[in-house]
CSV table of C-alpha atoms in Angstrom, one decimal:
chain,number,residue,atom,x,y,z
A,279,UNK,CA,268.5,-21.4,59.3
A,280,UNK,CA,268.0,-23.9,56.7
A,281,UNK,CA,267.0,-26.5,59.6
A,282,UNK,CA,264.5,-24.2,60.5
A,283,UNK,CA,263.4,-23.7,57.1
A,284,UNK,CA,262.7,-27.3,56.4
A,285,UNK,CA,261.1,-27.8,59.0
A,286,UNK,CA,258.6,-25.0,58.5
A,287,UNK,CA,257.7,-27.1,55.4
A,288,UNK,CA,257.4,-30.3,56.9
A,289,UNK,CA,255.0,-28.5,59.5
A,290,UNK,CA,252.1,-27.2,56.8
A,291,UNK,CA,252.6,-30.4,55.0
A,292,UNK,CA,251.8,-32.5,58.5
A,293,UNK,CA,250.9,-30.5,60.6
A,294,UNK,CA,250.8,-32.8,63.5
A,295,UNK,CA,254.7,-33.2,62.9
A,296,UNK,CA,257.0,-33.9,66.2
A,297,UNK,CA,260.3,-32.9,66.1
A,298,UNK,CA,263.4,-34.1,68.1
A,299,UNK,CA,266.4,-32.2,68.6
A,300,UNK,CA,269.9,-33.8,69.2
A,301,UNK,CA,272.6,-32.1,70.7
A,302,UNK,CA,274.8,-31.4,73.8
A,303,UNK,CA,272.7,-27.6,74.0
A,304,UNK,CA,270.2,-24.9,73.7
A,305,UNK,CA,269.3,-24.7,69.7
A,306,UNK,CA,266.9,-21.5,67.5
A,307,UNK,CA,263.4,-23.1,68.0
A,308,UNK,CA,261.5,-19.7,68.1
A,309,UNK,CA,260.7,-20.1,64.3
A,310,UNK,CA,258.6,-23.2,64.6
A,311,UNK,CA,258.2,-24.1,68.5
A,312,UNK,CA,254.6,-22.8,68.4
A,313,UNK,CA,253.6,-24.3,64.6
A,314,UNK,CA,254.6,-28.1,65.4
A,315,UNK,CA,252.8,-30.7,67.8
A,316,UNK,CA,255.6,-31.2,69.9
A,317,UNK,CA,259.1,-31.2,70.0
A,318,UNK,CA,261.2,-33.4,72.4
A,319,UNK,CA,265.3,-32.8,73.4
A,320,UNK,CA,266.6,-36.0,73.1
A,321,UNK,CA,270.4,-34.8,73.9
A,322,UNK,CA,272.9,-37.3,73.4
A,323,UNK,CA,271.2,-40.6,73.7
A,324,UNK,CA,273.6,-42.9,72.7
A,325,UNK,CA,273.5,-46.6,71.0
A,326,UNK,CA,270.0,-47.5,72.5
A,327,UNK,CA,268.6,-43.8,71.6
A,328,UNK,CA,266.5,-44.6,68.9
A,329,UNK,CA,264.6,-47.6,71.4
A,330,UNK,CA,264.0,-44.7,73.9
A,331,UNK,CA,263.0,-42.1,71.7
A,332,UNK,CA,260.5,-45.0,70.3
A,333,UNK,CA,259.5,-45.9,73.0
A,334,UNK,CA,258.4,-42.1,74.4
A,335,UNK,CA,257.1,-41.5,71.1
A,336,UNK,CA,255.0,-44.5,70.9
A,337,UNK,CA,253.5,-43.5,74.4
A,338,UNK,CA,255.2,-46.8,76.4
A,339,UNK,CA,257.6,-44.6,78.4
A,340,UNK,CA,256.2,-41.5,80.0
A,341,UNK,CA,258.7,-38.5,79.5
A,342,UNK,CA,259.7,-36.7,82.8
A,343,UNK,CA,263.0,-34.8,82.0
A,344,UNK,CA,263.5,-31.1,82.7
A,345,UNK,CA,265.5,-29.0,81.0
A,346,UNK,CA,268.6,-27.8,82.9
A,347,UNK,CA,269.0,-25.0,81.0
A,348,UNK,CA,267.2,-22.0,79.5
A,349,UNK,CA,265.9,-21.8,75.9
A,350,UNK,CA,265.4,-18.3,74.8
A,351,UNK,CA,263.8,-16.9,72.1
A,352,UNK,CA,266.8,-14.8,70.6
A,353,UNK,CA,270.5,-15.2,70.9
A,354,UNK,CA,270.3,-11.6,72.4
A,355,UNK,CA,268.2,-12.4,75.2
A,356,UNK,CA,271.3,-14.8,76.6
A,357,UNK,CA,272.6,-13.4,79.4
A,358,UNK,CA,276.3,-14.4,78.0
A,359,UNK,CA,275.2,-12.9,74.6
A,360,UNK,CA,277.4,-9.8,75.3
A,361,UNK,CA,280.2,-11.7,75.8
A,362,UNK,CA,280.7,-13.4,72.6
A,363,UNK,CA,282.5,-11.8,69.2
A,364,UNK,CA,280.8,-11.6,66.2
A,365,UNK,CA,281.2,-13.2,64.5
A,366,UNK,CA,282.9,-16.3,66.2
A,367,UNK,CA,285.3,-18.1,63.5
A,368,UNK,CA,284.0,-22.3,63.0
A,369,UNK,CA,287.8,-23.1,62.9
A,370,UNK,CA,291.6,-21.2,63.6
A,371,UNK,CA,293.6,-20.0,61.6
A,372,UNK,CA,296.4,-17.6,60.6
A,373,UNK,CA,293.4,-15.6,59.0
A,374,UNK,CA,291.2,-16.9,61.9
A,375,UNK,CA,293.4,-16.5,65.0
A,376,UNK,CA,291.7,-18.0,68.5
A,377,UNK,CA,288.9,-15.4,69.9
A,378,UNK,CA,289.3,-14.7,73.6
A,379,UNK,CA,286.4,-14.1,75.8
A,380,UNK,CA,285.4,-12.8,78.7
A,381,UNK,CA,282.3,-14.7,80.6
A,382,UNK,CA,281.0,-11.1,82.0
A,383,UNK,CA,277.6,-12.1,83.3
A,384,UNK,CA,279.1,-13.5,86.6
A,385,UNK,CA,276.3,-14.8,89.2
A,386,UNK,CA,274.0,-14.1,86.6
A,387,UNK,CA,274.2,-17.6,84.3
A,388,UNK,CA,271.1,-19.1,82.7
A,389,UNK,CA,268.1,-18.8,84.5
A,390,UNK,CA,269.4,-15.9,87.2
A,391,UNK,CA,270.3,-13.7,84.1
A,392,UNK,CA,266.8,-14.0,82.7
A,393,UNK,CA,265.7,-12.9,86.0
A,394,UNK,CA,267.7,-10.0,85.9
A,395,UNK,CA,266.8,-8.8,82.8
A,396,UNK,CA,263.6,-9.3,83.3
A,397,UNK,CA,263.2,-11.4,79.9
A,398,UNK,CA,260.7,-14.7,79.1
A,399,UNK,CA,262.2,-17.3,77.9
A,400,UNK,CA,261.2,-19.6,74.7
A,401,UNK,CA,261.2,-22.4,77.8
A,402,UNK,CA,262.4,-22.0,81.5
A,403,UNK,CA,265.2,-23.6,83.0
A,404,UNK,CA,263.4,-26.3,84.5
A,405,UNK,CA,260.6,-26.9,82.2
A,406,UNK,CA,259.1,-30.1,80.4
A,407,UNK,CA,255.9,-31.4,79.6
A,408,UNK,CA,254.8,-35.5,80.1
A,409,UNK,CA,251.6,-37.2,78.9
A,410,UNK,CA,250.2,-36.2,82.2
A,411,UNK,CA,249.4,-33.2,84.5
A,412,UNK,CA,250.7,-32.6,87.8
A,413,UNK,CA,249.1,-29.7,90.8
A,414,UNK,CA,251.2,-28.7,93.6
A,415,UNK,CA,249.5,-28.1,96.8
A,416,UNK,CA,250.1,-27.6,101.1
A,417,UNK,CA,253.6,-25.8,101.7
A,418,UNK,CA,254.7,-26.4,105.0
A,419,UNK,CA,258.0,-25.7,107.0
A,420,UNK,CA,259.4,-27.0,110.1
A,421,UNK,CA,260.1,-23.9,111.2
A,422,UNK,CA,259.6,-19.9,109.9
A,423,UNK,CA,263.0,-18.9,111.3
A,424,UNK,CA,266.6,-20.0,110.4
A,425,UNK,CA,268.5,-21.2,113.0
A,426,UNK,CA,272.5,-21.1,112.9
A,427,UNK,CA,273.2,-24.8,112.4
A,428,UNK,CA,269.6,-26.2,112.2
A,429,UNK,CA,267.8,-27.4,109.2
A,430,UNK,CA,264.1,-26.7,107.9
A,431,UNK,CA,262.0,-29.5,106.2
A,432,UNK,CA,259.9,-28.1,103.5
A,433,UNK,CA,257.3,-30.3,102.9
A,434,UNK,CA,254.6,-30.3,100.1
A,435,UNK,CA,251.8,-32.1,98.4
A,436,UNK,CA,252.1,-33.2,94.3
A,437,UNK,CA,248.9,-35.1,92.9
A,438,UNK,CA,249.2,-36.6,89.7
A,439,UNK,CA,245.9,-34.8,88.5
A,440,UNK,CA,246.1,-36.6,84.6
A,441,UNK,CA,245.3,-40.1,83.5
A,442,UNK,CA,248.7,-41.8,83.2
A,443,UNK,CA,251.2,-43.0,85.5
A,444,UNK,CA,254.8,-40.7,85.5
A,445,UNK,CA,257.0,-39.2,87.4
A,446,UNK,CA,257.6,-35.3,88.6
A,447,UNK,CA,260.5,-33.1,88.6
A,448,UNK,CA,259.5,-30.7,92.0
A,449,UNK,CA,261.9,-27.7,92.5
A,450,UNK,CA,262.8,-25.7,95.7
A,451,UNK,CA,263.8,-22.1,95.0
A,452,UNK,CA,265.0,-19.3,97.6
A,453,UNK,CA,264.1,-15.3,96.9
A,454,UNK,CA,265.7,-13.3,99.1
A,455,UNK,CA,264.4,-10.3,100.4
A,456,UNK,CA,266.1,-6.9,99.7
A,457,UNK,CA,269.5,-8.2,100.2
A,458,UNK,CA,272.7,-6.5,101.4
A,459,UNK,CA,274.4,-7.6,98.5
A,460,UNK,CA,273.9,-8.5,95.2
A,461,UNK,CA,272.4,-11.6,94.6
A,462,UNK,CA,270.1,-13.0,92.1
A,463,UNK,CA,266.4,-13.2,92.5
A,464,UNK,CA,266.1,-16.4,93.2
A,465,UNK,CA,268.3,-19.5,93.1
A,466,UNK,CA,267.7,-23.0,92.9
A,467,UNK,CA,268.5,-24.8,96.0
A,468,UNK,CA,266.3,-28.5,95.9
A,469,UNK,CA,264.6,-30.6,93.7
A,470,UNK,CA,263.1,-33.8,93.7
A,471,UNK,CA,261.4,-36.6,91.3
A,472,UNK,CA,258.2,-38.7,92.8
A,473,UNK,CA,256.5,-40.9,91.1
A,474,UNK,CA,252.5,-40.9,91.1
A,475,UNK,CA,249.9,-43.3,90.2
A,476,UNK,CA,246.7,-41.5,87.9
A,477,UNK,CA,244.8,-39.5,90.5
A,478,UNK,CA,248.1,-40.0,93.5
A,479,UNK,CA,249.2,-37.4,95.7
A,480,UNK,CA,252.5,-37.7,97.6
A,481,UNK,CA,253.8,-35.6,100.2
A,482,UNK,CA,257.7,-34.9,99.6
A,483,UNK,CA,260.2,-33.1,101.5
A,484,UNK,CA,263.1,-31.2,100.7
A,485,UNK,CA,266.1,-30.0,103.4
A,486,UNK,CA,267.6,-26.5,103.7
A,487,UNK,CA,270.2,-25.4,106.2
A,488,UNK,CA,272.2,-22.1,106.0
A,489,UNK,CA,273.9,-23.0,102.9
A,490,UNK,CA,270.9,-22.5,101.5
A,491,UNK,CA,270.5,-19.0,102.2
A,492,UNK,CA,273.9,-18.3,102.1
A,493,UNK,CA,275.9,-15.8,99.4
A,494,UNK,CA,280.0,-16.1,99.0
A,495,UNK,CA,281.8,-13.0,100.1
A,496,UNK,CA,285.3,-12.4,98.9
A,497,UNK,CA,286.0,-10.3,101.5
A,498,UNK,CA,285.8,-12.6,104.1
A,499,UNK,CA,286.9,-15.3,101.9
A,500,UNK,CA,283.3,-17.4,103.0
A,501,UNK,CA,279.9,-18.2,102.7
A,502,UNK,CA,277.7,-15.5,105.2
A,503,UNK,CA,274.0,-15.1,105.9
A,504,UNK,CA,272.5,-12.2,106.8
A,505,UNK,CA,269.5,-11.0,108.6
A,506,UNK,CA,266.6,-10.6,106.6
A,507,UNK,CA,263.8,-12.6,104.9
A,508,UNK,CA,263.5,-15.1,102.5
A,509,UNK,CA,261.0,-16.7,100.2
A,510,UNK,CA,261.0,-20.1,99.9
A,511,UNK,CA,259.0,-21.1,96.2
A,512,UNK,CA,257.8,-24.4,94.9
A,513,UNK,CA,257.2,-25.6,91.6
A,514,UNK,CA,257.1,-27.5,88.4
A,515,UNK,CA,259.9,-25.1,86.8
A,516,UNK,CA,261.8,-21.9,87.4
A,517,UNK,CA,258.7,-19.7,86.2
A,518,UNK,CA,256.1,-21.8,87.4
A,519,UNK,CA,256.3,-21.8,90.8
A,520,UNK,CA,253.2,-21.7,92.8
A,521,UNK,CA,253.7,-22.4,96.2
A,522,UNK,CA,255.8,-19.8,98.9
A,523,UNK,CA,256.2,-19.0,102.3
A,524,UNK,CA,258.6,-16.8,104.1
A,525,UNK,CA,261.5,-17.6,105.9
A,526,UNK,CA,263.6,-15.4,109.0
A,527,UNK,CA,267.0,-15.0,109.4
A,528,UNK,CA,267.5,-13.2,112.9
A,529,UNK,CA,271.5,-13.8,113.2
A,530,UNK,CA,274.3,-13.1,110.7
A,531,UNK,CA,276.1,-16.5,110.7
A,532,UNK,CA,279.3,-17.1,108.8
A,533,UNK,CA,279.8,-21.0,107.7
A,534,UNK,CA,282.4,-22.9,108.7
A,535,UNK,CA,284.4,-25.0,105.7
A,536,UNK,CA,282.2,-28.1,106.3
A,537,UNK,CA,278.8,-26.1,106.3
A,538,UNK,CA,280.0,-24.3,103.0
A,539,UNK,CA,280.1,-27.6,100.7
A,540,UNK,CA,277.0,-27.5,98.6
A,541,UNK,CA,276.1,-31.2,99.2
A,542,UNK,CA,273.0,-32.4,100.7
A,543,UNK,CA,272.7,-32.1,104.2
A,544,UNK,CA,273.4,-36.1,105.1
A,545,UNK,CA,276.3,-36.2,102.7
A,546,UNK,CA,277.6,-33.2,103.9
A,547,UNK,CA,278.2,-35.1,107.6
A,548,UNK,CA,280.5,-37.5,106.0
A,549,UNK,CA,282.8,-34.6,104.4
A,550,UNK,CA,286.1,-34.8,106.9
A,551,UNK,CA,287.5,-31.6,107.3
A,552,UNK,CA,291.4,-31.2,109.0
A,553,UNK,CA,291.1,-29.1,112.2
A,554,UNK,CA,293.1,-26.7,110.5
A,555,UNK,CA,290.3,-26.1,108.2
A,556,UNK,CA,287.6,-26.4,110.2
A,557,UNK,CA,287.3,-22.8,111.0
């Protein structure tokens, strides 16, 4: 609160005021994320912190980090809001015994919560500006129908559309359509950083498989896909996504151990699996 307050005054003093944050999470910055020039997240930079932060401030370095979480605008918007006491005590004590909690939002973390609820965030998982400009453009895919055991390369044009050099943090979501089960609207499943020249376009490609489409069922104690149709969406963050095309599964395919690790497709190769496991 007080943070917020002084920097409220900072802001109609200067009001071209930039202001870093530094810490391992999300922070309040509804007060004052729409009155200040900018704000960057610096994290935890470390010794040489202060040379980086220089240097993006100063406009050498060209900032391209996306935020892997979600900021929201009030702590009640969280989808793990409901989960916490309150209040939560700063330290233990006889007076202050521990708090136990119960993480009850499930599949629904971060961004997929947000989707559930149906809430804007302050700033999407995903999001973050640079001194530049980037349009996404031309969704392709190797093929409209998912195969058991074959891959799909989704391919797509970025063009560096500002007037500085940088690099681009593209995502790859998948939407399913009316599921079986529950599942959240869309999950992450790609991403990829190009780097592009003022004016540049670059073609990139991302790889699914049916790991990618896939939910975990207890019941069978594995990772299934079932018939249906998917969306596949492209974009510069998890609410900015302006490319899609659709997807068909025509086969319910449970995946074998190997197919169920969550690596990349060419790592996943080199996982060895015991023929015991290899169901």
């Amino acid at each position: 609160q007080f943070q917020s307050e002084l920097i409220s005054f900072i802001q109609k003093a200067n009001p071209k005021t930039i202001v870093v944050l530094h810490g391992g999470g999300g922070m309040d910055m509804q007060p004052w994320a729409d009155k200040v020039a900018a704000s960057l997240h610096a994290w935890c930079p470390g010794q040489q912190g202060g040379q980086a932060l220089a240097e993006i401030l100063y406009g050498k370095v060209n900032p391209s980090g996306k935020l892997p979480i979600t900021l929201d605008k009030k702590a009640q918007d969280n989808p793990s809001y409901a989960s916490y006491s309150n209040p939560v005590p700063y330290y233990f004590s006889s007076a202050n015994p521990p708090v136990e909690m119960t993480y009850s939002e499930g599949l629904y973390l971060g961004y997929r919560g947000y989707d559930k609820k149906h809430t804007k965030p302050l700033y999407p998982f995903g999001f973050g500006l640079s001194y530049t400009t980037y349009e996404y453009s031309d969704l392709k895919l190797s093929s409209n129908v998912l195969a058991p055991g074959a891959t799909i390369q989704a391919s797509f044009k970025v063009t560096n559309t500002g007037d500085k050099a940088g690099f681009e943090v593209a995502q790859l979501y998948v939407q399913p359509s009316r599921p079986q089960v529950d599942r959240p609207e869309k999950e992450l499943k790609g991403f990829t950083k190009v780097y592009l020249k003022p004016g540049e376009s670059k073609t990139v490609t991302i790889e699914l498989d049916s790991r990618s489409f896939a939910y975990y069922s207890p019941d069978s104690v594995s990772w299934n896909v079932d018939p249906g149709k998917f969306k596949v969406l492209v974009g510069k963050d998890s609410e900015n996504l302006a490319l899609d095309r659709t997807v068909v599964a025509l086969y319910p395919e449970q995946l074998t151990t190997r197919d169920s690790n969550p690596l990349p497709v060419p790592l996943r190769k080199a996982v060895q699996v015991k023929a015991e496991q290899a169901y």
